[in-house]
Amino acid sequence: MRSFTDAELEELTACPKQVDERPSRSLRQEGKHRRSDMTLKSMDGKHSFRAFMRQSEEFPENFSIGLIYVTGEDPGSFQLVRCNGQHGGERTHPHHAVFHVHRIKAADINSGILEPRHIDTSADFASLREALSHFCRLTRIQNPDEFFPGILQSRLFPESEASE
């Protein structure tokens, strides 16, 4: 099984990517969720990725936007990063009550854990659209406005101004 370093995982997350297969124009209904997917390639053509977006129909603040690295080898595909909305805080998972980002670490992958378990709360987004903007910047998707019009527009009241 191939092993990874945290630096490699960060590079995979941050390498510039082009959209290979476009996302659907709007989120399509699937059970009690709406979803959209797209495939991406690194600009150098060496790496393949899938990105996904899910949002609860009943609770719009419950969403996920993630980047999956498609390895083509062992270990198989795994999530590099996932931006999540609020999805019900509880004693064992208090981060569910706030917006947060999951990241995978090399030690986990190298020991067979392919789920991004390292979690940081985030003030970088407070809605699906803001999370998508954050995700496009974080994963360096090229020309995201072509697929999500206006997604990289500045926020009207950035955090630094909101508290004044």
PDB file of C-alpha atoms in Angstrom:
ATOM      1  CA  MET A   1       0.000   0.000   0.000  1.00  0.00           C
ATOM      2  CA  ARG A   2       1.281   3.440  -0.903  1.00  0.00           C
ATOM      3  CA  SER A   3       1.941   5.780   2.016  1.00  0.00           C
ATOM      4  CA  PHE A   4       1.450   9.540   2.043  1.00  0.00           C
ATOM      5  CA  THR A   5       2.892  12.524   3.868  1.00  0.00           C
ATOM      6  CA  ASP A   6       0.869  15.454   5.194  1.00  0.00           C
ATOM      7  CA  ALA A   7       2.753  17.693   2.741  1.00  0.00           C
ATOM      8  CA  GLU A   8       1.596  15.514  -0.191  1.00  0.00           C
ATOM      9  CA  LEU A   9      -2.003  15.650   1.021  1.00  0.00           C
ATOM     10  CA  GLU A  10      -1.853  19.434   1.359  1.00  0.00           C
ATOM     11  CA  GLU A  11      -0.372  19.692  -2.139  1.00  0.00           C
ATOM     12  CA  LEU A  12      -3.164  17.509  -3.545  1.00  0.00           C
ATOM     13  CA  THR A  13      -5.757  19.716  -1.870  1.00  0.00           C
ATOM     14  CA  ALA A  14      -4.129  22.971  -2.993  1.00  0.00           C
ATOM     15  CA  CYS A  15      -2.924  22.100  -6.506  1.00  0.00           C
ATOM     16  CA  PRO A  16      -4.747  24.049  -9.232  1.00  0.00           C
ATOM     17  CA  LYS A  17      -7.610  22.019 -10.699  1.00  0.00           C
ATOM     18  CA  GLN A  18      -9.717  22.277 -13.828  1.00  0.00           C
ATOM     19  CA  VAL A  19     -13.247  20.980 -14.130  1.00  0.00           C
ATOM     20  CA  ASP A  20     -13.288  17.820 -16.245  1.00  0.00           C
ATOM     21  CA  GLU A  21     -16.988  16.974 -15.936  1.00  0.00           C
ATOM     22  CA  ARG A  22     -19.287  19.895 -15.128  1.00  0.00           C
ATOM     23  CA  PRO A  23     -21.597  19.951 -12.111  1.00  0.00           C
ATOM     24  CA  SER A  24     -25.322  20.022 -12.773  1.00  0.00           C
ATOM     25  CA  ARG A  25     -26.744  23.531 -13.105  1.00  0.00           C
ATOM     26  CA  SER A  26     -28.747  23.081  -9.932  1.00  0.00           C
ATOM     27  CA  LEU A  27     -28.761  20.587  -7.111  1.00  0.00           C
ATOM     28  CA  ARG A  28     -30.870  17.559  -8.050  1.00  0.00           C
ATOM     29  CA  GLN A  29     -33.250  15.916  -5.617  1.00  0.00           C
ATOM     30  CA  GLU A  30     -32.180  12.564  -4.164  1.00  0.00           C
ATOM     31  CA  GLY A  31     -34.354  11.388  -1.299  1.00  0.00           C
ATOM     32  CA  LYS A  32     -34.345  14.062   1.399  1.00  0.00           C
ATOM     33  CA  HIS A  33     -31.205  15.702   0.027  1.00  0.00           C
ATOM     34  CA  ARG A  34     -30.192  17.713  -2.989  1.00  0.00           C
ATOM     35  CA  ARG A  35     -26.854  16.978  -4.602  1.00  0.00           C
ATOM     36  CA  SER A  36     -24.414  17.804  -7.368  1.00  0.00           C
ATOM     37  CA  ASP A  37     -21.098  16.260  -8.380  1.00  0.00           C
ATOM     38  CA  MET A  38     -18.228  17.096 -10.698  1.00  0.00           C
ATOM     39  CA  THR A  39     -14.913  15.583 -11.701  1.00  0.00           C
ATOM     40  CA  LEU A  40     -11.671  17.525 -11.649  1.00  0.00           C
ATOM     41  CA  LYS A  41      -8.128  17.088 -12.936  1.00  0.00           C
ATOM     42  CA  SER A  42      -4.970  18.744 -11.701  1.00  0.00           C
ATOM     43  CA  MET A  43      -3.710  21.323 -14.193  1.00  0.00           C
ATOM     44  CA  ASP A  44      -0.652  19.157 -14.833  1.00  0.00           C
ATOM     45  CA  GLY A  45      -2.940  16.215 -15.682  1.00  0.00           C
ATOM     46  CA  LYS A  46      -1.323  13.915 -13.104  1.00  0.00           C
ATOM     47  CA  HIS A  47      -4.184  13.692 -10.595  1.00  0.00           C
ATOM     48  CA  SER A  48      -7.934  13.060 -10.722  1.00  0.00           C
ATOM     49  CA  PHE A  49     -10.541  14.192  -8.216  1.00  0.00           C
ATOM     50  CA  ARG A  50     -14.270  14.113  -7.590  1.00  0.00           C
ATOM     51  CA  ALA A  51     -16.083  16.899  -5.808  1.00  0.00           C
ATOM     52  CA  PHE A  52     -19.514  16.588  -4.249  1.00  0.00           C
ATOM     53  CA  MET A  53     -22.109  18.893  -2.781  1.00  0.00           C
ATOM     54  CA  ARG A  54     -25.012  17.704  -0.618  1.00  0.00           C
ATOM     55  CA  GLN A  55     -27.679  19.706   1.180  1.00  0.00           C
ATOM     56  CA  SER A  56     -30.568  18.573   3.340  1.00  0.00           C
ATOM     57  CA  GLU A  57     -33.942  19.542   1.937  1.00  0.00           C
ATOM     58  CA  GLU A  58     -35.402  19.828   5.436  1.00  0.00           C
ATOM     59  CA  PHE A  59     -32.456  21.587   7.129  1.00  0.00           C
ATOM     60  CA  PRO A  60     -30.562  23.780   4.587  1.00  0.00           C
ATOM     61  CA  GLU A  61     -27.786  24.514   7.126  1.00  0.00           C
ATOM     62  CA  ASN A  62     -26.944  20.784   6.990  1.00  0.00           C
ATOM     63  CA  PHE A  63     -24.634  20.471   3.978  1.00  0.00           C
ATOM     64  CA  SER A  64     -21.335  18.943   2.858  1.00  0.00           C
ATOM     65  CA  ILE A  65     -18.928  19.947   0.101  1.00  0.00           C
ATOM     66  CA  GLY A  66     -15.989  17.621  -0.327  1.00  0.00           C
ATOM     67  CA  LEU A  67     -12.961  16.762  -2.453  1.00  0.00           C
ATOM     68  CA  ILE A  68     -12.134  13.116  -3.128  1.00  0.00           C
ATOM     69  CA  TYR A  69      -8.747  12.082  -4.474  1.00  0.00           C
ATOM     70  CA  VAL A  70      -9.090   9.305  -7.049  1.00  0.00           C
ATOM     71  CA  THR A  71      -5.871   7.356  -6.622  1.00  0.00           C
ATOM     72  CA  GLY A  72      -6.241   4.512  -9.098  1.00  0.00           C
ATOM     73  CA  GLU A  73      -4.159   2.406  -6.706  1.00  0.00           C
ATOM     74  CA  ASP A  74      -4.132   1.112  -3.134  1.00  0.00           C
ATOM     75  CA  PRO A  75      -5.408   2.771  -1.009  1.00  0.00           C
ATOM     76  CA  GLY A  76      -8.486   3.550  -3.054  1.00  0.00           C
ATOM     77  CA  SER A  77     -10.162   6.931  -3.358  1.00  0.00           C
ATOM     78  CA  PHE A  78     -10.430   9.015  -0.196  1.00  0.00           C
ATOM     79  CA  GLN A  79     -11.660  12.426   0.901  1.00  0.00           C
ATOM     80  CA  LEU A  80      -8.993  15.060   1.306  1.00  0.00           C
ATOM     81  CA  VAL A  81     -11.207  17.795   2.720  1.00  0.00           C
ATOM     82  CA  ARG A  82     -14.887  18.364   3.478  1.00  0.00           C
ATOM     83  CA  CYS A  83     -16.659  21.606   4.424  1.00  0.00           C
ATOM     84  CA  ASN A  84     -19.732  20.995   6.573  1.00  0.00           C
ATOM     85  CA  GLY A  85     -22.615  23.076   7.763  1.00  0.00           C
ATOM     86  CA  GLN A  86     -24.344  22.715  11.085  1.00  0.00           C
ATOM     87  CA  HIS A  87     -25.901  19.311  11.514  1.00  0.00           C
ATOM     88  CA  GLY A  88     -26.974  19.002  15.110  1.00  0.00           C
ATOM     89  CA  GLY A  89     -24.536  19.386  17.981  1.00  0.00           C
ATOM     90  CA  GLU A  90     -24.317  16.654  20.546  1.00  0.00           C
ATOM     91  CA  ARG A  91     -22.085  15.814  23.479  1.00  0.00           C
ATOM     92  CA  THR A  92     -19.896  13.344  21.543  1.00  0.00           C
ATOM     93  CA  HIS A  93     -19.660  15.556  18.419  1.00  0.00           C
ATOM     94  CA  PRO A  94     -19.940  19.213  19.510  1.00  0.00           C
ATOM     95  CA  HIS A  95     -18.463  20.424  16.184  1.00  0.00           C
ATOM     96  CA  HIS A  96     -21.737  19.397  14.500  1.00  0.00           C
ATOM     97  CA  ALA A  97     -23.371  22.497  16.009  1.00  0.00           C
ATOM     98  CA  VAL A  98     -21.057  24.871  14.093  1.00  0.00           C
ATOM     99  CA  PHE A  99     -19.664  25.240  10.587  1.00  0.00           C
ATOM    100  CA  HIS A 100     -16.521  23.122  10.280  1.00  0.00           C
ATOM    101  CA  VAL A 101     -13.906  21.590   7.979  1.00  0.00           C
ATOM    102  CA  HIS A 102     -12.712  17.978   8.028  1.00  0.00           C
ATOM    103  CA  ARG A 103      -9.207  17.135   6.750  1.00  0.00           C
ATOM    104  CA  ILE A 104      -7.453  13.835   6.310  1.00  0.00           C
ATOM    105  CA  LYS A 105      -3.997  13.252   7.783  1.00  0.00           C
ATOM    106  CA  ALA A 106      -1.245  11.016   6.444  1.00  0.00           C
ATOM    107  CA  ALA A 107      -1.024   8.977   9.662  1.00  0.00           C
ATOM    108  CA  ASP A 108      -4.682   7.995   9.244  1.00  0.00           C
ATOM    109  CA  ILE A 109      -4.385   6.991   5.580  1.00  0.00           C
ATOM    110  CA  ASN A 110      -1.171   5.095   6.244  1.00  0.00           C
ATOM    111  CA  SER A 111      -2.938   3.117   8.973  1.00  0.00           C
ATOM    112  CA  GLY A 112      -5.958   2.359   6.756  1.00  0.00           C
ATOM    113  CA  ILE A 113      -8.368   5.072   7.971  1.00  0.00           C
ATOM    114  CA  LEU A 114      -9.688   6.821   4.867  1.00  0.00           C
ATOM    115  CA  GLU A 115     -12.141   9.211   6.587  1.00  0.00           C
ATOM    116  CA  PRO A 116     -11.071  12.841   7.222  1.00  0.00           C
ATOM    117  CA  ARG A 117     -11.254  12.874  11.039  1.00  0.00           C
ATOM    118  CA  HIS A 118      -9.342  16.051  11.848  1.00  0.00           C
ATOM    119  CA  ILE A 119     -11.848  18.829  12.388  1.00  0.00           C
ATOM    120  CA  ASP A 120     -11.532  22.598  12.680  1.00  0.00           C
ATOM    121  CA  THR A 121     -14.447  24.916  13.277  1.00  0.00           C
ATOM    122  CA  SER A 122     -14.689  27.650  10.658  1.00  0.00           C
ATOM    123  CA  ALA A 123     -15.825  31.252  10.550  1.00  0.00           C
ATOM    124  CA  ASP A 124     -15.001  31.340   6.819  1.00  0.00           C
ATOM    125  CA  PHE A 125     -18.539  30.351   5.826  1.00  0.00           C
ATOM    126  CA  ALA A 126     -22.054  30.396   7.236  1.00  0.00           C
ATOM    127  CA  SER A 127     -24.111  29.081   4.314  1.00  0.00           C
ATOM    128  CA  LEU A 128     -23.855  26.595   1.463  1.00  0.00           C
ATOM    129  CA  ARG A 129     -22.926  29.331  -1.009  1.00  0.00           C
ATOM    130  CA  GLU A 130     -20.209  30.750   1.259  1.00  0.00           C
ATOM    131  CA  ALA A 131     -18.891  27.231   1.880  1.00  0.00           C
ATOM    132  CA  LEU A 132     -18.765  26.616  -1.879  1.00  0.00           C
ATOM    133  CA  SER A 133     -16.808  29.858  -2.353  1.00  0.00           C
ATOM    134  CA  HIS A 134     -14.409  28.818   0.437  1.00  0.00           C
ATOM    135  CA  PHE A 135     -14.089  25.333  -1.079  1.00  0.00           C
ATOM    136  CA  CYS A 136     -13.292  26.703  -4.568  1.00  0.00           C
ATOM    137  CA  ARG A 137     -10.531  28.871  -3.102  1.00  0.00           C
ATOM    138  CA  LEU A 138      -9.195  26.131  -0.815  1.00  0.00           C
ATOM    139  CA  THR A 139      -9.015  23.531  -3.596  1.00  0.00           C
ATOM    140  CA  ARG A 140      -7.969  26.053  -6.270  1.00  0.00           C
ATOM    141  CA  ILE A 141     -10.658  25.204  -8.796  1.00  0.00           C
ATOM    142  CA  GLN A 142      -9.909  27.254 -11.900  1.00  0.00           C
ATOM    143  CA  ASN A 143     -12.642  29.521 -13.317  1.00  0.00           C
ATOM    144  CA  PRO A 144     -15.297  28.571 -10.758  1.00  0.00           C
ATOM    145  CA  ASP A 145     -17.504  31.492 -11.870  1.00  0.00           C
ATOM    146  CA  GLU A 146     -18.080  29.586 -15.103  1.00  0.00           C
ATOM    147  CA  PHE A 147     -19.867  26.844 -13.148  1.00  0.00           C
ATOM    148  CA  PHE A 148     -21.120  28.829 -10.132  1.00  0.00           C
ATOM    149  CA  PRO A 149     -21.785  32.414 -11.318  1.00  0.00           C
ATOM    150  CA  GLY A 150     -20.534  35.068  -8.895  1.00  0.00           C
ATOM    151  CA  ILE A 151     -19.110  32.503  -6.467  1.00  0.00           C
ATOM    152  CA  LEU A 152     -15.869  34.397  -5.855  1.00  0.00           C
ATOM    153  CA  GLN A 153     -17.453  37.809  -5.289  1.00  0.00           C
ATOM    154  CA  SER A 154     -16.352  39.460  -2.078  1.00  0.00           C
ATOM    155  CA  ARG A 155     -18.650  39.339   0.894  1.00  0.00           C
ATOM    156  CA  LEU A 156     -20.501  42.565   1.526  1.00  0.00           C
ATOM    157  CA  PHE A 157     -19.523  42.620   5.212  1.00  0.00           C
ATOM    158  CA  PRO A 158     -16.251  40.751   5.787  1.00  0.00           C
ATOM    159  CA  GLU A 159     -15.658  39.453   9.324  1.00  0.00           C
ATOM    160  CA  SER A 160     -13.332  42.370  10.156  1.00  0.00           C
ATOM    161  CA  GLU A 161     -16.078  44.914   9.420  1.00  0.00           C
ATOM    162  CA  ALA A 162     -18.989  42.948  10.885  1.00  0.00           C
ATOM    163  CA  SER A 163     -17.816  43.369  14.488  1.00  0.00           C
ATOM    164  CA  GLU A 164     -17.346  47.166  14.301  1.00  0.00           C
TER     165      GLU A 164
END
